[in-house]
Tab-separated table of C-alpha atoms in Angstrom:
chain	number	residue	atom	x	y	z
A	1	UNK	CA	-15.225	-17.512	-6.380
A	2	UNK	CA	-15.367	-14.068	-8.012
A	3	UNK	CA	-12.268	-12.527	-9.567
A	4	UNK	CA	-11.276	-8.911	-8.866
A	5	UNK	CA	-8.799	-6.730	-10.694
A	6	UNK	CA	-6.640	-5.229	-7.940
A	7	UNK	CA	-3.310	-3.515	-7.338
A	8	UNK	CA	-0.646	-5.635	-5.692
A	9	UNK	CA	2.933	-4.993	-4.619
A	10	UNK	CA	5.751	-6.057	-6.901
A	11	UNK	CA	9.527	-5.820	-6.959
A	12	UNK	CA	9.448	-5.412	-10.754
A	13	UNK	CA	10.774	-2.029	-11.873
A	14	UNK	CA	12.395	-1.414	-8.475
A	15	UNK	CA	15.387	0.836	-8.858
A	16	UNK	CA	14.049	2.925	-11.741
A	17	UNK	CA	14.162	5.805	-9.259
A	18	UNK	CA	16.809	6.273	-6.611
A	19	UNK	CA	14.216	6.411	-3.828
A	20	UNK	CA	12.216	3.308	-4.782
A	21	UNK	CA	11.229	1.143	-1.821
A	22	UNK	CA	9.758	-2.340	-1.560
A	23	UNK	CA	9.128	-3.456	2.018
A	24	UNK	CA	5.910	-5.365	1.278
A	25	UNK	CA	5.456	-8.992	0.305
A	26	UNK	CA	5.336	-9.765	-3.392
A	27	UNK	CA	1.675	-9.861	-4.447
A	28	UNK	CA	0.344	-8.151	-1.297
A	29	UNK	CA	-2.811	-6.072	-1.771
A	30	UNK	CA	-2.009	-2.344	-1.578
A	31	UNK	CA	-3.766	0.940	-0.823
A	32	UNK	CA	-3.050	4.500	-1.981
A	33	UNK	CA	-2.067	5.508	1.541
A	34	UNK	CA	1.315	7.235	1.888
A	35	UNK	CA	3.164	5.976	4.933
A	36	UNK	CA	4.644	9.399	5.716
A	37	UNK	CA	4.566	12.977	4.438
A	38	UNK	CA	8.268	13.894	4.573
A	39	UNK	CA	8.366	14.538	0.843
A	40	UNK	CA	4.689	15.223	0.173
A	41	UNK	CA	5.308	18.168	-2.159
A	42	UNK	CA	8.438	16.680	-3.733
A	43	UNK	CA	7.866	12.974	-4.446
A	44	UNK	CA	11.413	12.348	-5.644
A	45	UNK	CA	13.036	13.719	-2.468
A	46	UNK	CA	14.161	11.613	0.489
A	47	UNK	CA	12.223	8.390	0.972
A	48	UNK	CA	9.636	8.432	-1.823
A	49	UNK	CA	6.807	7.565	0.553
A	50	UNK	CA	4.508	10.286	-0.805
A	51	UNK	CA	4.315	8.259	-4.024
A	52	UNK	CA	4.238	4.890	-2.250
A	53	UNK	CA	1.447	2.426	-1.712
A	54	UNK	CA	0.827	0.730	1.623
A	55	UNK	CA	0.548	-3.051	1.925
A	56	UNK	CA	-2.766	-4.042	3.474
A	57	UNK	CA	-1.262	-6.941	5.431
A	58	UNK	CA	2.110	-5.526	6.397
A	59	UNK	CA	1.343	-1.806	6.560
A	60	UNK	CA	4.697	-1.274	4.838
A	61	UNK	CA	5.500	0.746	1.735
A	62	UNK	CA	6.249	-0.043	-1.879
A	63	UNK	CA	6.666	2.322	-4.798
A	64	UNK	CA	5.935	-0.323	-7.422
A	65	UNK	CA	2.676	-2.155	-8.043
A	66	UNK	CA	1.077	-4.186	-10.772
A	67	UNK	CA	-2.522	-4.849	-11.771
A	68	UNK	CA	-3.471	-8.457	-11.007
A	69	UNK	CA	-6.504	-10.717	-11.027
A	70	UNK	CA	-7.314	-12.191	-7.612
A	71	UNK	CA	-9.917	-14.694	-6.531
A	72	UNK	CA	-11.662	-13.135	-3.551
A	73	UNK	CA	-15.096	-11.975	-2.544
A	74	UNK	CA	-16.041	-8.342	-2.266
A	75	UNK	CA	-16.314	-8.825	1.501
A	76	UNK	CA	-12.752	-10.191	1.702
A	77	UNK	CA	-11.480	-7.246	-0.331
A	78	UNK	CA	-13.391	-4.733	1.808
A	79	UNK	CA	-12.278	-6.396	5.044
A	80	UNK	CA	-8.606	-6.120	4.029
A	81	UNK	CA	-8.996	-2.343	3.652
A	82	UNK	CA	-11.022	-2.054	6.856
A	83	UNK	CA	-8.441	-3.976	8.915
A	84	UNK	CA	-5.604	-1.739	7.656
A	85	UNK	CA	-7.650	1.402	8.381
A	86	UNK	CA	-8.159	0.223	11.964
A	87	UNK	CA	-4.414	-0.398	12.379
A	88	UNK	CA	-3.612	3.097	11.028
A	89	UNK	CA	-6.136	4.687	13.399
A	90	UNK	CA	-4.753	2.745	16.367
A	91	UNK	CA	-1.214	3.826	15.437
A	92	UNK	CA	-2.241	7.490	15.262
A	93	UNK	CA	-3.937	7.302	18.672
A	94	UNK	CA	-0.852	5.695	20.239
A	95	UNK	CA	1.403	8.429	18.815
A	96	UNK	CA	-0.703	11.246	20.261
């Protein structure tokens, strides 16, 4: 199986900033999708979500990630992003 270099959630370095969060599973694939925009222009205010990554399985935030090697196919990697994008779109539709 091919190996990809990816970003995954980690609890390492949590607490370096007062507004660090880690609600994802350790090792979960992440995306550069902020979960909210409360502090978009001031990343160290409030919750820190404007500098957070979103877990592709949980949809939850973490402010700390690490580069890791994962055995997965390109299709598996793409499908993880696609599934999370569908969940985000569904959530936006339900809120409106």
